[in-house]
PDB file of C-alpha atoms (C1' of nucleotides) in Angstrom:
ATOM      1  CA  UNK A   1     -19.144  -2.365  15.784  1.00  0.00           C
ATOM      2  CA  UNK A   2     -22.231  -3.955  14.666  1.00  0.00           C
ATOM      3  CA  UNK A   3     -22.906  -3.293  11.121  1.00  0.00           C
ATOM      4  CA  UNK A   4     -25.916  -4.820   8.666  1.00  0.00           C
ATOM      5  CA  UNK A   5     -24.523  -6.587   5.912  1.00  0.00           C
ATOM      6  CA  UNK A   6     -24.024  -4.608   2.396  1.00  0.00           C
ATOM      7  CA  UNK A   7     -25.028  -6.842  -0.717  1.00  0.00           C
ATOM      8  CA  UNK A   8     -22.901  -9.418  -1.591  1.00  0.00           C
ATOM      9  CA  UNK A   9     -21.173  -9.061  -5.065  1.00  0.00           C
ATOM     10  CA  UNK A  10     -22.288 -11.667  -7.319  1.00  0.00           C
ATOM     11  CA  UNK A  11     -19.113 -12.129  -9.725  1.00  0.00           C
ATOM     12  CA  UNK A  12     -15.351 -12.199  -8.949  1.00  0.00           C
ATOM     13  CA  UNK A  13     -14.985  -8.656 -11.034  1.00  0.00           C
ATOM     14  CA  UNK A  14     -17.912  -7.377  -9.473  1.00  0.00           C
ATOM     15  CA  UNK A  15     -15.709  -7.664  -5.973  1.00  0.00           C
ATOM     16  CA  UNK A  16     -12.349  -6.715  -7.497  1.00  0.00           C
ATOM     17  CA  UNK A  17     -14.244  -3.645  -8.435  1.00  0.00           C
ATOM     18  CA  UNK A  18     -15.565  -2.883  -5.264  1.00  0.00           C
ATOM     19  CA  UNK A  19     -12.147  -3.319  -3.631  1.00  0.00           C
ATOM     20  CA  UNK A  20     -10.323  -0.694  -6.414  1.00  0.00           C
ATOM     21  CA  UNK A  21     -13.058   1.667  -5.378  1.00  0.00           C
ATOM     22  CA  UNK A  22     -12.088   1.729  -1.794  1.00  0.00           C
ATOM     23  CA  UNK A  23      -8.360   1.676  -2.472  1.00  0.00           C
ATOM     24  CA  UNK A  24      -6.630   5.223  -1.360  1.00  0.00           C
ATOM     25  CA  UNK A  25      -9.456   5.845   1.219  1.00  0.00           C
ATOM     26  CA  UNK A  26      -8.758   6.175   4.459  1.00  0.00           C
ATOM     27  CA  UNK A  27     -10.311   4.147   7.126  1.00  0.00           C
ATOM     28  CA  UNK A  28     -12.324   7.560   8.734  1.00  0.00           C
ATOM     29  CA  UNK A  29     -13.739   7.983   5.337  1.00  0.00           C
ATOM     30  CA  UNK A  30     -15.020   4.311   5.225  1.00  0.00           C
ATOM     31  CA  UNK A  31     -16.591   4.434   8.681  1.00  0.00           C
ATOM     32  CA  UNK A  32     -18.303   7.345   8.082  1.00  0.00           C
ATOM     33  CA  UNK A  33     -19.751   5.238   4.646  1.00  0.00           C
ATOM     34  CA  UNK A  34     -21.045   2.223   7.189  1.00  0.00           C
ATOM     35  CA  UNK A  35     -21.730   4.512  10.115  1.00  0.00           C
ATOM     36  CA  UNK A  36     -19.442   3.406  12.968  1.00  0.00           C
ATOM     37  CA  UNK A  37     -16.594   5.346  14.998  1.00  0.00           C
ATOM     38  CA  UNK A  38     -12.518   4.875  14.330  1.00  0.00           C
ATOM     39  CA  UNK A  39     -11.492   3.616  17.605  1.00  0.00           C
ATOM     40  CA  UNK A  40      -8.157   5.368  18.946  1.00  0.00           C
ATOM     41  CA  UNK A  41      -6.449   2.584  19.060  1.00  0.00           C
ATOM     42  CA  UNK A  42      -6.589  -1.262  18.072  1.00  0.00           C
ATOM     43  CA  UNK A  43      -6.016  -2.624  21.564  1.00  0.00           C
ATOM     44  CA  UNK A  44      -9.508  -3.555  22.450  1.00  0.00           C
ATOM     45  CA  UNK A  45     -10.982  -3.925  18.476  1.00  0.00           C
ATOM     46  CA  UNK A  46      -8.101  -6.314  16.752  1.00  0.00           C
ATOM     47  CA  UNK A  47     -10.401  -6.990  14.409  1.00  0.00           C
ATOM     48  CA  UNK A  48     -11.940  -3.641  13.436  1.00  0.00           C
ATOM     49  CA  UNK A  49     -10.497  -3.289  10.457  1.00  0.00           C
ATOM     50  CA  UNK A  50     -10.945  -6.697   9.032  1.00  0.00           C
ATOM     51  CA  UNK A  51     -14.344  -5.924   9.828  1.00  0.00           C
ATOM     52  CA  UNK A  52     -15.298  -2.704   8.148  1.00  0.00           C
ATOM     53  CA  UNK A  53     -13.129  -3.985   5.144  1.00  0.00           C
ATOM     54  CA  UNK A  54     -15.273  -6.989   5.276  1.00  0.00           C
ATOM     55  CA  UNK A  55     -18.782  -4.673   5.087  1.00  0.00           C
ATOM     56  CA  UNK A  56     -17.531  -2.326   2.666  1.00  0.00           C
ATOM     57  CA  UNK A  57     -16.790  -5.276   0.236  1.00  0.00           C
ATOM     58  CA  UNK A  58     -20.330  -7.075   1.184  1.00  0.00           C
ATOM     59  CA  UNK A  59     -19.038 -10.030   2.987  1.00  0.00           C
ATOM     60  CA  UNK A  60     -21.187 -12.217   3.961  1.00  0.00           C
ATOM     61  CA  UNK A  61     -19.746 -15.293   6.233  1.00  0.00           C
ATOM     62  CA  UNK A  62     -19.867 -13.690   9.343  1.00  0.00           C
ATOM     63  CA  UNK A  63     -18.426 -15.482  12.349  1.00  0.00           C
ATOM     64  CA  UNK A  64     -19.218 -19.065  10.129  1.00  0.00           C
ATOM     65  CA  UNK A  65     -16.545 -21.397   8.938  1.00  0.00           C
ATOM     66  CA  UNK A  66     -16.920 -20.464   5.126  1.00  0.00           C
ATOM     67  CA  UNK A  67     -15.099 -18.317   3.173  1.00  0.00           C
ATOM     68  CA  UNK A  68     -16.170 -15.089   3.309  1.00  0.00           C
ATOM     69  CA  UNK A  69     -17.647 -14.617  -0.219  1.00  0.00           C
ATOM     70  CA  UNK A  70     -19.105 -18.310   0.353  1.00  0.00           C
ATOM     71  CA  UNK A  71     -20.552 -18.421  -3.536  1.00  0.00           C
ATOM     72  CA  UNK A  72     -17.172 -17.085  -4.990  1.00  0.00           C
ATOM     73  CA  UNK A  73     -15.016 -19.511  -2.996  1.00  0.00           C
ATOM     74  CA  UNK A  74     -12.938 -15.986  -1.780  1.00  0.00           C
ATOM     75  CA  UNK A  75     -11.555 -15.708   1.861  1.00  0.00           C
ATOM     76  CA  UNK A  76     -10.990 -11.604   2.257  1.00  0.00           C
ATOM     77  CA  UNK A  77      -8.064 -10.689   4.603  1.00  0.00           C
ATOM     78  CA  UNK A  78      -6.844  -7.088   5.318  1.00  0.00           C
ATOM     79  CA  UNK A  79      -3.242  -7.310   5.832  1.00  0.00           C
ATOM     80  CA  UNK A  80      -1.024  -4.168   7.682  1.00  0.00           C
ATOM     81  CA  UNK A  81       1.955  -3.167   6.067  1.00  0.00           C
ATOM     82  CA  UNK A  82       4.482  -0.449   6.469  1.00  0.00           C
ATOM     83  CA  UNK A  83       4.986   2.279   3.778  1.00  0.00           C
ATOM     84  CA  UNK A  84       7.467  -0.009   1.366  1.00  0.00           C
ATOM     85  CA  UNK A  85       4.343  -2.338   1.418  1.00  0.00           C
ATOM     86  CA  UNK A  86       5.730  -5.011   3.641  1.00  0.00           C
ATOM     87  CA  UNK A  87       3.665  -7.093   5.564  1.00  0.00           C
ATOM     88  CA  UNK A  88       3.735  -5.803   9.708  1.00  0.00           C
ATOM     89  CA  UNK A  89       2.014  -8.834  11.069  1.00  0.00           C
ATOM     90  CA  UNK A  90       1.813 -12.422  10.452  1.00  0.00           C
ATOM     91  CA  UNK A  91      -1.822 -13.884   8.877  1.00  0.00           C
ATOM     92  CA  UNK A  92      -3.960 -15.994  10.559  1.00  0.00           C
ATOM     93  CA  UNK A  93      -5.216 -18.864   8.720  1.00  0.00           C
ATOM     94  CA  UNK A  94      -7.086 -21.238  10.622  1.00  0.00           C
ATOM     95  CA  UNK A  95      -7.229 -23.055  14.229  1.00  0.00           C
ATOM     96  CA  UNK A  96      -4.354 -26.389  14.262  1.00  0.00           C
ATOM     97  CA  UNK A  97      -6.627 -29.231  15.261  1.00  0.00           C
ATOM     98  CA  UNK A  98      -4.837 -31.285  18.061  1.00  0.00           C
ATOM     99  CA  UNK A  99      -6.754 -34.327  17.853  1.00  0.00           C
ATOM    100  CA  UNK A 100      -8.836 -36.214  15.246  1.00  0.00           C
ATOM    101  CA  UNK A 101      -6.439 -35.640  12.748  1.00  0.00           C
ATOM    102  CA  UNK A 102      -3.619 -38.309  11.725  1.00  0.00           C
ATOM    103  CA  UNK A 103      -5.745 -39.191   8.790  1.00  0.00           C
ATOM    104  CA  UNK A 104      -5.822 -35.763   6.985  1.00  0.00           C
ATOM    105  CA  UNK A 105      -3.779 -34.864   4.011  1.00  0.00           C
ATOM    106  CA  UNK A 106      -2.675 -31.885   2.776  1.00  0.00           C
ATOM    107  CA  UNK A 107      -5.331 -31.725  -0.021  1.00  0.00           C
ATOM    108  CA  UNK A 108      -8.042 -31.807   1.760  1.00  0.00           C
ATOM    109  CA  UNK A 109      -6.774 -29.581   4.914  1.00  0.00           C
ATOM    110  CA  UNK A 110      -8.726 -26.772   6.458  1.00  0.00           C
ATOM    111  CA  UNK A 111      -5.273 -24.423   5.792  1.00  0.00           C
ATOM    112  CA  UNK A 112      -5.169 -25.331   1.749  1.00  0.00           C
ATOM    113  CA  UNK A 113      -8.915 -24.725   1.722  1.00  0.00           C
ATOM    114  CA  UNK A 114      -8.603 -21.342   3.240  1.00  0.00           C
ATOM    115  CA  UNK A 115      -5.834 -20.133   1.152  1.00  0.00           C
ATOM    116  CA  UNK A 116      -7.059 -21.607  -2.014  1.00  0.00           C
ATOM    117  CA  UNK A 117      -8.722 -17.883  -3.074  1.00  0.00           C
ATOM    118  CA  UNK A 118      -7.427 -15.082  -1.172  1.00  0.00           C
ATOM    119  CA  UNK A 119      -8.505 -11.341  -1.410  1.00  0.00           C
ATOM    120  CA  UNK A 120      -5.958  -9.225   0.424  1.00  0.00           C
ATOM    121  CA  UNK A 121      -6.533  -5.884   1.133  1.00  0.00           C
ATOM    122  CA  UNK A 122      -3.127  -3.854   2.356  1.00  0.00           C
ATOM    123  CA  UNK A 123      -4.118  -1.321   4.878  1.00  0.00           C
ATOM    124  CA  UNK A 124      -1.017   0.591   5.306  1.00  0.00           C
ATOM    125  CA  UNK A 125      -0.801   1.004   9.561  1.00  0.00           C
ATOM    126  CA  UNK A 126       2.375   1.499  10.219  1.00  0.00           C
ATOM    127  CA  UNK A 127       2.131   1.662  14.253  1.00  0.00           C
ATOM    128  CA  UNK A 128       2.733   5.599  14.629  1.00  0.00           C
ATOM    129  CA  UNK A 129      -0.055   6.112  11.978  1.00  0.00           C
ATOM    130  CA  UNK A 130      -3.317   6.936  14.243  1.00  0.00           C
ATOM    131  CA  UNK A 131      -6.145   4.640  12.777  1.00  0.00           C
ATOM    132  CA  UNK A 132      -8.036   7.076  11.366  1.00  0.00           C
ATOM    133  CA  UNK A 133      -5.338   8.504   9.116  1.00  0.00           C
ATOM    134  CA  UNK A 134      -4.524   4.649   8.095  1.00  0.00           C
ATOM    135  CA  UNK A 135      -5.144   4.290   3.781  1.00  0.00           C
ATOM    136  CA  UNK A 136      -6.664   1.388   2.068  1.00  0.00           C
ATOM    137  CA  UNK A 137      -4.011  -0.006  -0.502  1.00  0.00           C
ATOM    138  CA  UNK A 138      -5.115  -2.177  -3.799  1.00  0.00           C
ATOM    139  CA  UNK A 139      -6.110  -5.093  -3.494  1.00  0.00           C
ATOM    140  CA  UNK A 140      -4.577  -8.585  -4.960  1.00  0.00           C
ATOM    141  CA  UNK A 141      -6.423 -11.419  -5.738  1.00  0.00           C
ATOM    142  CA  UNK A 142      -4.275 -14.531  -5.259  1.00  0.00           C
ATOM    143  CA  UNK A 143      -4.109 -18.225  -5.122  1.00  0.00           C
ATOM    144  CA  UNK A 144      -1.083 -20.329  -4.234  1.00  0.00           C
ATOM    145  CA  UNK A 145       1.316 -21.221  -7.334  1.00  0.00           C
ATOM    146  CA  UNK A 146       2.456 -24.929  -7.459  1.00  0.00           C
ATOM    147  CA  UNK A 147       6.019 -23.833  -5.534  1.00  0.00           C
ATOM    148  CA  UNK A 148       3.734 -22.006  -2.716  1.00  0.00           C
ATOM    149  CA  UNK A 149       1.439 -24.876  -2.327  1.00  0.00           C
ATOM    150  CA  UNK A 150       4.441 -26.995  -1.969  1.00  0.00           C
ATOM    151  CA  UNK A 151       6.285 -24.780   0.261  1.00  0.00           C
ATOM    152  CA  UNK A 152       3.096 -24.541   3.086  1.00  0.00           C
ATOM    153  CA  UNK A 153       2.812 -28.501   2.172  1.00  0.00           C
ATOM    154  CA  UNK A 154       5.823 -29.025   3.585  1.00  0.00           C
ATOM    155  CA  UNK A 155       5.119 -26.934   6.581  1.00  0.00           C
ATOM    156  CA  UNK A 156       1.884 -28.071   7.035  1.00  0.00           C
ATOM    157  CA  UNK A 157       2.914 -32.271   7.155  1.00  0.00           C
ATOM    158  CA  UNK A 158       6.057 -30.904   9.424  1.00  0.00           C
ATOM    159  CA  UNK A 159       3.264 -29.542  11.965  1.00  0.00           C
ATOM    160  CA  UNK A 160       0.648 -32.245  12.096  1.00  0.00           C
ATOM    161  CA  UNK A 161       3.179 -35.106  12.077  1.00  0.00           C
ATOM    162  CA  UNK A 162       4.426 -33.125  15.809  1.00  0.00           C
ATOM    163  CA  UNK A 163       0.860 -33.156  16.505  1.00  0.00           C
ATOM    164  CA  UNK A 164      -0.219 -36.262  15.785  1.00  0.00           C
ATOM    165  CA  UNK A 165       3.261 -37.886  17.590  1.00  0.00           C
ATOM    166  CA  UNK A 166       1.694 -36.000  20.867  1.00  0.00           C
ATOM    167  CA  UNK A 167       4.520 -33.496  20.135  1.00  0.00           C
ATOM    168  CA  UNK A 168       2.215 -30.223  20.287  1.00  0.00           C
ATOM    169  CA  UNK A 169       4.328 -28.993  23.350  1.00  0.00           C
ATOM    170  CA  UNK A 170       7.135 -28.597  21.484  1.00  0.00           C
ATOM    171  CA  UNK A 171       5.903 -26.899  18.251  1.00  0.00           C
ATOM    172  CA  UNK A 172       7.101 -23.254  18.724  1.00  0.00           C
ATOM    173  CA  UNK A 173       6.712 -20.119  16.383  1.00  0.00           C
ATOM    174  CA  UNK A 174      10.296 -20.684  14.882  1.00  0.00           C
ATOM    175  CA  UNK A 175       8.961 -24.741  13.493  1.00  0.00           C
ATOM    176  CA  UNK A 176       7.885 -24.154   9.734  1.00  0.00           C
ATOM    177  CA  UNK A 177       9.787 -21.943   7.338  1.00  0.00           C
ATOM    178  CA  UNK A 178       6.349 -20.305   6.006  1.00  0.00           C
ATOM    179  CA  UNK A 179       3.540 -21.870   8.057  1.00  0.00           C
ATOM    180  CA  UNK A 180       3.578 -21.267  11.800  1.00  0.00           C
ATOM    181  CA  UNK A 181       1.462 -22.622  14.466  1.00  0.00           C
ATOM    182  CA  UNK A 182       0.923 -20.109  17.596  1.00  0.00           C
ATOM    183  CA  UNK A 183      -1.428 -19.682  20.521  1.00  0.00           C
ATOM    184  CA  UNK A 184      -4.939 -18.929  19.366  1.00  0.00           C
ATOM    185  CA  UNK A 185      -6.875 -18.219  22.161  1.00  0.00           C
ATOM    186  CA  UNK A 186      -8.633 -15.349  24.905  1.00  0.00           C
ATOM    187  CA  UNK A 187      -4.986 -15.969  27.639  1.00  0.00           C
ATOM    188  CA  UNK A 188      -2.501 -18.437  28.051  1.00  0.00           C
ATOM    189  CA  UNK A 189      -5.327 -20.287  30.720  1.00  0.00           C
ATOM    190  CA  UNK A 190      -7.792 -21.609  27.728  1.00  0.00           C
ATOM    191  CA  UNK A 191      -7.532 -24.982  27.535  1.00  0.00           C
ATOM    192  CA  UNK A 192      -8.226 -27.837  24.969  1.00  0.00           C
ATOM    193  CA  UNK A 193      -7.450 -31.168  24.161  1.00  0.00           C
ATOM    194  CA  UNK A 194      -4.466 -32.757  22.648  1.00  0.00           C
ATOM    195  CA  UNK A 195      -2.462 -35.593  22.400  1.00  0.00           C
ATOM    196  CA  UNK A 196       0.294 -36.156  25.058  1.00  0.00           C
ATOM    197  CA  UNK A 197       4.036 -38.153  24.698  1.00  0.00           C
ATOM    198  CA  UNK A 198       2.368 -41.434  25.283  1.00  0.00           C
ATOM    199  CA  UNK A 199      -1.044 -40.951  23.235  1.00  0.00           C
ATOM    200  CA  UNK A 200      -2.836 -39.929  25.979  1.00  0.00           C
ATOM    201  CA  UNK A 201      -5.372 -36.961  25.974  1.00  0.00           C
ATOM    202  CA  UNK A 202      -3.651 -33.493  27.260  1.00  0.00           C
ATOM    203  CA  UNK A 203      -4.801 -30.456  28.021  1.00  0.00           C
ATOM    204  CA  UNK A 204      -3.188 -27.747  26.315  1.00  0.00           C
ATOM    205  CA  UNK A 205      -3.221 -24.385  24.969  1.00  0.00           C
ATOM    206  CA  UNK A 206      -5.520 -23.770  21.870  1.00  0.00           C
ATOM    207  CA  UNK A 207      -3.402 -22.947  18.457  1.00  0.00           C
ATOM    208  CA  UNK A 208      -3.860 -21.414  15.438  1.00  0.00           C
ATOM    209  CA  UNK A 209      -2.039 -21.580  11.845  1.00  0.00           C
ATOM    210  CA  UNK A 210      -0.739 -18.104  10.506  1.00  0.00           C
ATOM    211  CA  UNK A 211       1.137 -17.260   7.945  1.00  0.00           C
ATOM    212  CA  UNK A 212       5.163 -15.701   8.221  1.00  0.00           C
ATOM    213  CA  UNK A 213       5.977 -12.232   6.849  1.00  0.00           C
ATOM    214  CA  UNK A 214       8.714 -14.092   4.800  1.00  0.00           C
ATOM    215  CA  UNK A 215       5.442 -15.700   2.829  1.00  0.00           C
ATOM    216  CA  UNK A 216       3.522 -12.642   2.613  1.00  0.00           C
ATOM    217  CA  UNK A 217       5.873 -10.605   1.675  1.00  0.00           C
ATOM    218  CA  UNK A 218       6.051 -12.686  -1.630  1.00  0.00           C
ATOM    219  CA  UNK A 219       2.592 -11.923  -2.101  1.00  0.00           C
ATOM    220  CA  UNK A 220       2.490  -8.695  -1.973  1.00  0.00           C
ATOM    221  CA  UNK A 221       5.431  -8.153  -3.967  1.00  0.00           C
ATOM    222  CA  UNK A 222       4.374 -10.455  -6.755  1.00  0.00           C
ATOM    223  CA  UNK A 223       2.176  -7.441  -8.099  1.00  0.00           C
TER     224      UNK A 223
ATOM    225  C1'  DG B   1     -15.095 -23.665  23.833  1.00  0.00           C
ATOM    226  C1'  DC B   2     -14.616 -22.631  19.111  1.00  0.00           C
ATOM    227  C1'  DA B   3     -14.911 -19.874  15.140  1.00  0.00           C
ATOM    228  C1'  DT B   4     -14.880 -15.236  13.276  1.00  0.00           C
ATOM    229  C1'  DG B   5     -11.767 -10.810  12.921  1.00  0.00           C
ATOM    230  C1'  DA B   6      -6.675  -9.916  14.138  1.00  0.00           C
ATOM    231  C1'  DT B   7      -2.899  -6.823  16.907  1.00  0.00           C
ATOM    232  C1'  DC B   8      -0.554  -6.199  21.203  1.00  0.00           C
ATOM    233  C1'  DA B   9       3.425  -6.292  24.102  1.00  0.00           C
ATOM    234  C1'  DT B  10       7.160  -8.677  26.134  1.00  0.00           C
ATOM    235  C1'  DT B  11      11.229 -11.096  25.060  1.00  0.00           C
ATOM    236  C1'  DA B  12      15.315 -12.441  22.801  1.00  0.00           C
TER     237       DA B  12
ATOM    238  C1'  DT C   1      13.705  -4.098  16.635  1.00  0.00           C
ATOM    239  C1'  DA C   2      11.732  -8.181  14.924  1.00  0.00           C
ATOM    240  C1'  DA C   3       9.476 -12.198  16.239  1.00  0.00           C
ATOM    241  C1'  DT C   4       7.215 -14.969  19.622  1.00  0.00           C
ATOM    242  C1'  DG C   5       3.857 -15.833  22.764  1.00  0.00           C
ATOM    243  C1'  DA C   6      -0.215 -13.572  24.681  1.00  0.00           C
ATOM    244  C1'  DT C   7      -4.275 -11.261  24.231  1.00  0.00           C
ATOM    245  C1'  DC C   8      -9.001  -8.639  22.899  1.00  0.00           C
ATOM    246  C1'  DA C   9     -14.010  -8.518  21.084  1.00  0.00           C
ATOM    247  C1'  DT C  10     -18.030 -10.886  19.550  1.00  0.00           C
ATOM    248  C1'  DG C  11     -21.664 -14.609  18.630  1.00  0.00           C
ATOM    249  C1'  DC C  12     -23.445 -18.961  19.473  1.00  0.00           C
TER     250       DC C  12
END
DNA sequence: GCATGATCATTA
DNA sequence: TAATGATCATGC
């Protein structure tokens, strides 16, 4: 999908606006607004819908490391959920740096930056629901509340303390009750480096933050 | 390889 | 059947 970027909206209402506009469309109405094809399935375009949502609300990031409405300080993510509105997939967040990092705090961490401001867009896609019949659901501007923060603090120093003890190999999915680290990469062959039992540089598999359901799900219900 | 956007598909 | 581990596309 390549698609030109729409203007960016210059105020926080100006965006919320855009996003309530959209909201009850479906997503073969809003390619046919930027001009692209519904694939028939996600298989081979993941990130299709992130990134029509992302066009239709005038993002402007691209593939940088900013958040996507860079002068708002607002990271947009579309997140599927099934028809009671519950979240279908966990959230990506960030990539878990492996090395480099046993002086960072949770204040200053790439994860607390991302989530700071969050746009989220439900797209309800329930998996029998071909893509083009999938609707757009209201959007909900959030930031963390002082128990959330906490929660994903905890989470967060669990993680990078198993990192930074050359533990990485034995972070699974199940470690953190709200914050997960998983493989973020093209297979299970990518390599990059991390720290091993003794210290020592490793190879290992590239990982990524992402958010439970179990958090998300408070999100979304919080409306 | 890393950062963007995530969902797929096998396993437990 | 939900969750974990694996995977897909794209740009630089």
């Amino acid at each position: 999908m390549k698609l030109e970027a729409q203007n960016a909206p210059h105020t926080e209402s100006e965006l919320i606006e855009k996003a309530m506009q959209i909201a009850g469309l479906n997503l073969t109405q809003l390619a046919e607004i930027a001009g692209v094809s519904v694939p028939e399935n996600l298989t081979r375009d993941k990130g299709w819908t992130g990134q029509l949502l992302e066009w239709h609300l005038g993002a402007t990031a691209g593939s940088k490391p900013v958040p996507d409405f860079e002068f708002l300080g607002i990271e947009l993510k579309t997140i599927p959920v099934d028809r009671n509105g519950q979240p279908l997939e966990t959230t990506y967040v960030c990539v878990a740096p492996l090395t480099g990092c046993s002086g960072q705090t949770w204040m200053t961490s790439p994860v607390r930056i991302k989530l700071n401001r969050v746009l989220w867009i439900p797209v309800l896609a329930e998996r029998d629901i071909p893509v083009a019949q999938r609707l757009i659901g209201y959007p909900i501007l959030w930031s963390p509340n002082p128990e959330q923060d906490a929660a994903l603090q905890a989470d967060w120093e669990e993680l990078m303390d198993m990192i930074v003890l050359g533990k990485v190999n034995q972070i699974t999915a199940k470690t953190g009750e709200y914050l997960q680290i998983r493989p973020k990469a093209a297979n299970s062959r990518v390599k990059t480096t991390g720290i091993g039992e003794s210290g020592e540089l490793i190879e290992t598999l590239p990982r990524g933050f992402y958010l439970k359901k179990n958090f998300t799900k408070q999100i979304l219900n919080m409306i």
